[in-house]
CSV table of C-alpha atoms in Angstrom, one decimal:
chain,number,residue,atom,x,y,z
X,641,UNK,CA,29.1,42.5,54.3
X,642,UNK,CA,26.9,45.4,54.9
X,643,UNK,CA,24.4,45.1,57.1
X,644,UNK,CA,20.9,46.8,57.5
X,645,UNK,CA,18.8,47.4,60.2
X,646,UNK,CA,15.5,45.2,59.2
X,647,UNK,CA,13.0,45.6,62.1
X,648,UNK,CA,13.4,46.7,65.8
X,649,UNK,CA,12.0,44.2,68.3
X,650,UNK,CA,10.2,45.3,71.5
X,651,UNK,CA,11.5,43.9,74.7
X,652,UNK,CA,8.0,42.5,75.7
X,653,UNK,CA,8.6,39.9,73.2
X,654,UNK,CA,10.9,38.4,75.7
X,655,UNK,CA,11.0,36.8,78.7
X,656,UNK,CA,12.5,38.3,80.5
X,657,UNK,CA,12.4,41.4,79.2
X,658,UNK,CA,16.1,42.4,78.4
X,659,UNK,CA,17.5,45.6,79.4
X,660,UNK,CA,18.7,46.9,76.0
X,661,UNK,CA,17.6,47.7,72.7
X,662,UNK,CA,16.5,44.5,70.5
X,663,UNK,CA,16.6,44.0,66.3
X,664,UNK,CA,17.0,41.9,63.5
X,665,UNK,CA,19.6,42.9,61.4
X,666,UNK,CA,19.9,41.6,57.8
X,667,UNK,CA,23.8,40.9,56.1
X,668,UNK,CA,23.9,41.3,52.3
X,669,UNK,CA,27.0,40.0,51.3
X,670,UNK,CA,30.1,41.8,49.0
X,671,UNK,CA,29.8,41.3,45.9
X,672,UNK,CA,33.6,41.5,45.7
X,673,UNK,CA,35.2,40.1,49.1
X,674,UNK,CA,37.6,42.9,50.7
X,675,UNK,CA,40.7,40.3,50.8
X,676,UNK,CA,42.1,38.7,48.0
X,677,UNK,CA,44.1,37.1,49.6
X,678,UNK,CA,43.1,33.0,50.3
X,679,UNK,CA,41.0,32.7,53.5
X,680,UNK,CA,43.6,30.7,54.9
X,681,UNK,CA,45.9,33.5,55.4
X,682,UNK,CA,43.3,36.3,56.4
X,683,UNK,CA,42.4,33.7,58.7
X,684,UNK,CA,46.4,33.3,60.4
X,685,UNK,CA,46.6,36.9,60.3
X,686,UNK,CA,44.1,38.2,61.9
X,687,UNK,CA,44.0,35.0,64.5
X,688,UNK,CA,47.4,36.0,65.5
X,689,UNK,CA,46.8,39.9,65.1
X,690,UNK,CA,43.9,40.1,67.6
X,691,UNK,CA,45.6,37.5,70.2
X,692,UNK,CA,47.6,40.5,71.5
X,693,UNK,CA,44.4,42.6,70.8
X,694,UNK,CA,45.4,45.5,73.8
X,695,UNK,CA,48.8,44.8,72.7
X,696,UNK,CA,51.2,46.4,69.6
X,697,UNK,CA,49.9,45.2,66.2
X,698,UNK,CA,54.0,44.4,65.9
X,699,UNK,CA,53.6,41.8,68.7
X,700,UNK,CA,51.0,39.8,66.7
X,701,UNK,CA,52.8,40.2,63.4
X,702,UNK,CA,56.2,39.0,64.7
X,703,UNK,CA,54.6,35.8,65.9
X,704,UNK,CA,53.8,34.9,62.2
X,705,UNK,CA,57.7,34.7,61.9
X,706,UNK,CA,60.2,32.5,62.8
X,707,UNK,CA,62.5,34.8,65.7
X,708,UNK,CA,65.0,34.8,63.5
X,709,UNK,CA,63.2,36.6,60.8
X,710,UNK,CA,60.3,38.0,62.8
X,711,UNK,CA,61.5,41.7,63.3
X,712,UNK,CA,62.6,42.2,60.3
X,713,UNK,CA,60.0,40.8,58.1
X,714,UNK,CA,57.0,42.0,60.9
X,715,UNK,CA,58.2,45.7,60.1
X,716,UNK,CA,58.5,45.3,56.6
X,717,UNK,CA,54.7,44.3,56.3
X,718,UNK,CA,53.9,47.1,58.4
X,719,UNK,CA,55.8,49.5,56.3
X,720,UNK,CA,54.5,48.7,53.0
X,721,UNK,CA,50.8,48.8,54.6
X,722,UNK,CA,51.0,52.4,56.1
X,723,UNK,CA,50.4,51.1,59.6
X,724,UNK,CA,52.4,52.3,62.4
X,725,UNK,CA,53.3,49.6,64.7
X,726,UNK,CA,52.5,50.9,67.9
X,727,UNK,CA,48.8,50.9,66.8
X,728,UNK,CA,46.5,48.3,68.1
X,729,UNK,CA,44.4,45.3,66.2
X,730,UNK,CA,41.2,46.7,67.2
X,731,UNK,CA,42.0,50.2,65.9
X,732,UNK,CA,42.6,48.5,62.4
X,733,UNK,CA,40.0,48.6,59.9
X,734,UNK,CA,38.8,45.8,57.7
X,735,UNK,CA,40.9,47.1,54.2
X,736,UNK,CA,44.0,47.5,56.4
X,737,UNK,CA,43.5,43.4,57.3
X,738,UNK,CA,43.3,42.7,53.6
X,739,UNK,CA,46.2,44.6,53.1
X,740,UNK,CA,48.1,42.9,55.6
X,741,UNK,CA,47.2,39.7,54.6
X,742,UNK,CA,48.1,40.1,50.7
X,743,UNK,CA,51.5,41.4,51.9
X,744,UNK,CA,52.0,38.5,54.2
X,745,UNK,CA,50.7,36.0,51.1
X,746,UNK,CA,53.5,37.7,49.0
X,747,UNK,CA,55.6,36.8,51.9
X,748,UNK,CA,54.7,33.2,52.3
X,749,UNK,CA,55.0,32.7,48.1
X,750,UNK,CA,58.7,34.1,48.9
X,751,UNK,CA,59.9,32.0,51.4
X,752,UNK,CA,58.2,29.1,51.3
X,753,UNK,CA,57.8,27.0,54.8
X,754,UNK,CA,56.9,30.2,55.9
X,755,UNK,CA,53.1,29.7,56.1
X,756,UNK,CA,53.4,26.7,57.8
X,757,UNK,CA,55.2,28.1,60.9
X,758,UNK,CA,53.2,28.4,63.8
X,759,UNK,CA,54.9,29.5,66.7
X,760,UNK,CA,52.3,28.0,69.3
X,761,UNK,CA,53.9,24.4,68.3
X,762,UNK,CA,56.8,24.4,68.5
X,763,UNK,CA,59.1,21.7,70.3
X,764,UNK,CA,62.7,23.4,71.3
X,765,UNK,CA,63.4,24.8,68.1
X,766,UNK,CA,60.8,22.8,65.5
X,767,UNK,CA,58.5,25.3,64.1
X,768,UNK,CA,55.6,23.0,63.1
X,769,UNK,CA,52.2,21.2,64.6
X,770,UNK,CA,53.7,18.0,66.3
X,771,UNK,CA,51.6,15.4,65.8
X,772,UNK,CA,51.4,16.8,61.4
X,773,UNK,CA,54.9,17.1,61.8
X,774,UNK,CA,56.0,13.2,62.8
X,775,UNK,CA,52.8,12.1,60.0
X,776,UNK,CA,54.7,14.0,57.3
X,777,UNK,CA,58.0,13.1,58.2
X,778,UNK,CA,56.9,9.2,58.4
X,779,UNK,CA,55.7,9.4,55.4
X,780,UNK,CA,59.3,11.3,53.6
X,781,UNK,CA,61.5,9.0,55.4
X,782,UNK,CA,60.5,6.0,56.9
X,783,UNK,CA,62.9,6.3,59.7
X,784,UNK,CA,61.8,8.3,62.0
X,785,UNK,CA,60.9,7.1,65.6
X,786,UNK,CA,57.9,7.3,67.5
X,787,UNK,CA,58.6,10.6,70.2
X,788,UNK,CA,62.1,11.5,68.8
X,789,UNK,CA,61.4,15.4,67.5
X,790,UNK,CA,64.5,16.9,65.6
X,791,UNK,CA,64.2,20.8,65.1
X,792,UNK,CA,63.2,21.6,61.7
X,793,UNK,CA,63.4,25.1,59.8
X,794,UNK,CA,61.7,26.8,56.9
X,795,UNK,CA,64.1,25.1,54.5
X,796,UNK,CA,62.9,21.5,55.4
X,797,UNK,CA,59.0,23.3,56.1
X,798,UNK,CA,59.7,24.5,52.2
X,799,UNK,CA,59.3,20.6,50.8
X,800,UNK,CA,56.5,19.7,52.5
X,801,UNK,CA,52.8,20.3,51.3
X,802,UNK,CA,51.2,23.4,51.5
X,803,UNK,CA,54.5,25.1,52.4
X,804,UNK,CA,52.9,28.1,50.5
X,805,UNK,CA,49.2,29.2,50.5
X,806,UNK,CA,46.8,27.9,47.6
X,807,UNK,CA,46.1,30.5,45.2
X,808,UNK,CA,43.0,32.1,46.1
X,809,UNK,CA,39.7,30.7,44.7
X,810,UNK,CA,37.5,33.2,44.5
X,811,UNK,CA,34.8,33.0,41.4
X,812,UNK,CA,32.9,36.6,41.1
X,813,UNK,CA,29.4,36.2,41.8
X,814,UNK,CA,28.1,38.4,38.6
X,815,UNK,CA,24.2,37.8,39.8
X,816,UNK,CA,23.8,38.4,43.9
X,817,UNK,CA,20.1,37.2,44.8
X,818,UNK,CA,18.6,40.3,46.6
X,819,UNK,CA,16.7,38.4,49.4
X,820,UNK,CA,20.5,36.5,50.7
X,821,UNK,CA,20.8,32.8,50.9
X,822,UNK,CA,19.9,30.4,53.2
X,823,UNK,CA,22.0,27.6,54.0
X,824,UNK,CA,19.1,24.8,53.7
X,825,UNK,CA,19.2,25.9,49.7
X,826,UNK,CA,23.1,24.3,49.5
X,827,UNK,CA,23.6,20.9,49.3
X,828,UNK,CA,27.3,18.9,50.0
């Protein structure tokens, strides 16, 4: 999005007055988003990215990873995007993100389970959400009892659904209207 200054507001308008500068600012939306890479996984990326935010970008990235896999495949994404890892998240730039994330898609599509991992959730050494991961094992096998968790790993994360990212759905807008949208104007 770029966005333009529209108008400044003077702070009499208020009350109280506020003690800084006031405007409206107007967002015209990309014509061509900066990722291409599925929201999904800009989304993961950048979550996990900026929760170390005064940290090392690497501490972010390797919690993407399962430990076993996490330094290795944490540098590897930094290497191919040209980013050192003793950087920070909020010294990254918005095309550095998209890079990120279309390297980390590539990685997801290559080791499938992978894009389900979340580290937050994890019970001993299960890798995903708990509560979708005794739903979707009910459902494969029928057995399972109610507060028994057995660990799981990318291999058994690999047959479940969305174990890799949806392919991005991105349809190029060829006319942008020049005054934005509003969201009134949709309907669901």
């Amino acid at each position: 999005m770029v966005n333009t200054s529209a108008a400044a507001v003077i702070s009499a308008c208020f009350v109280p007055p506020p003690k800084v500068d006031v405007g409206v600012v107007r967002f015209v939306p990309r014509a061509v988003p900066a990722a291409s890479s599925p929201f999904e996984v800009v989304e993961k990326l950048v979550r996990q990215v900026f929760h170390y935010r005064q940290k090392y970008v690497l501490k972010g990235l390797k919690t993407l990873y399962p430990e076993e896999i996490a330094e290795d495949r944490a540098h590897e994404l930094l290497r191919e995007v040209r980013v050192s890892p003793s950087t920070t998240s909020i010294r990254l730039g918005v095309e550095e993100y998209a890079a990120m994330a279309a390297v980390y898609e590539r990685q997801c599509r290559e080791v499938p389970g992978l894009f389900l991992y979340d580290y937050t959730k994890k019970k001993a050494r299960g890798i995903l959400n708990l509560k979708l991961f005794i739903f979707l094992i009910r459902q494969k096998f029928h057995n399972i009892e109610e507060g028994s968790v057995n660990p799981i790993t990318l291999d058994s994360l690999a047959s479940l659904p969305n174990a890799v990212p949806a392919p991005y759905a991105y349809a190029h807008c060829s006319i942008m209207p020049s005054e934005g949208m509003r969201l009134r104007d949709f309907s669901v």
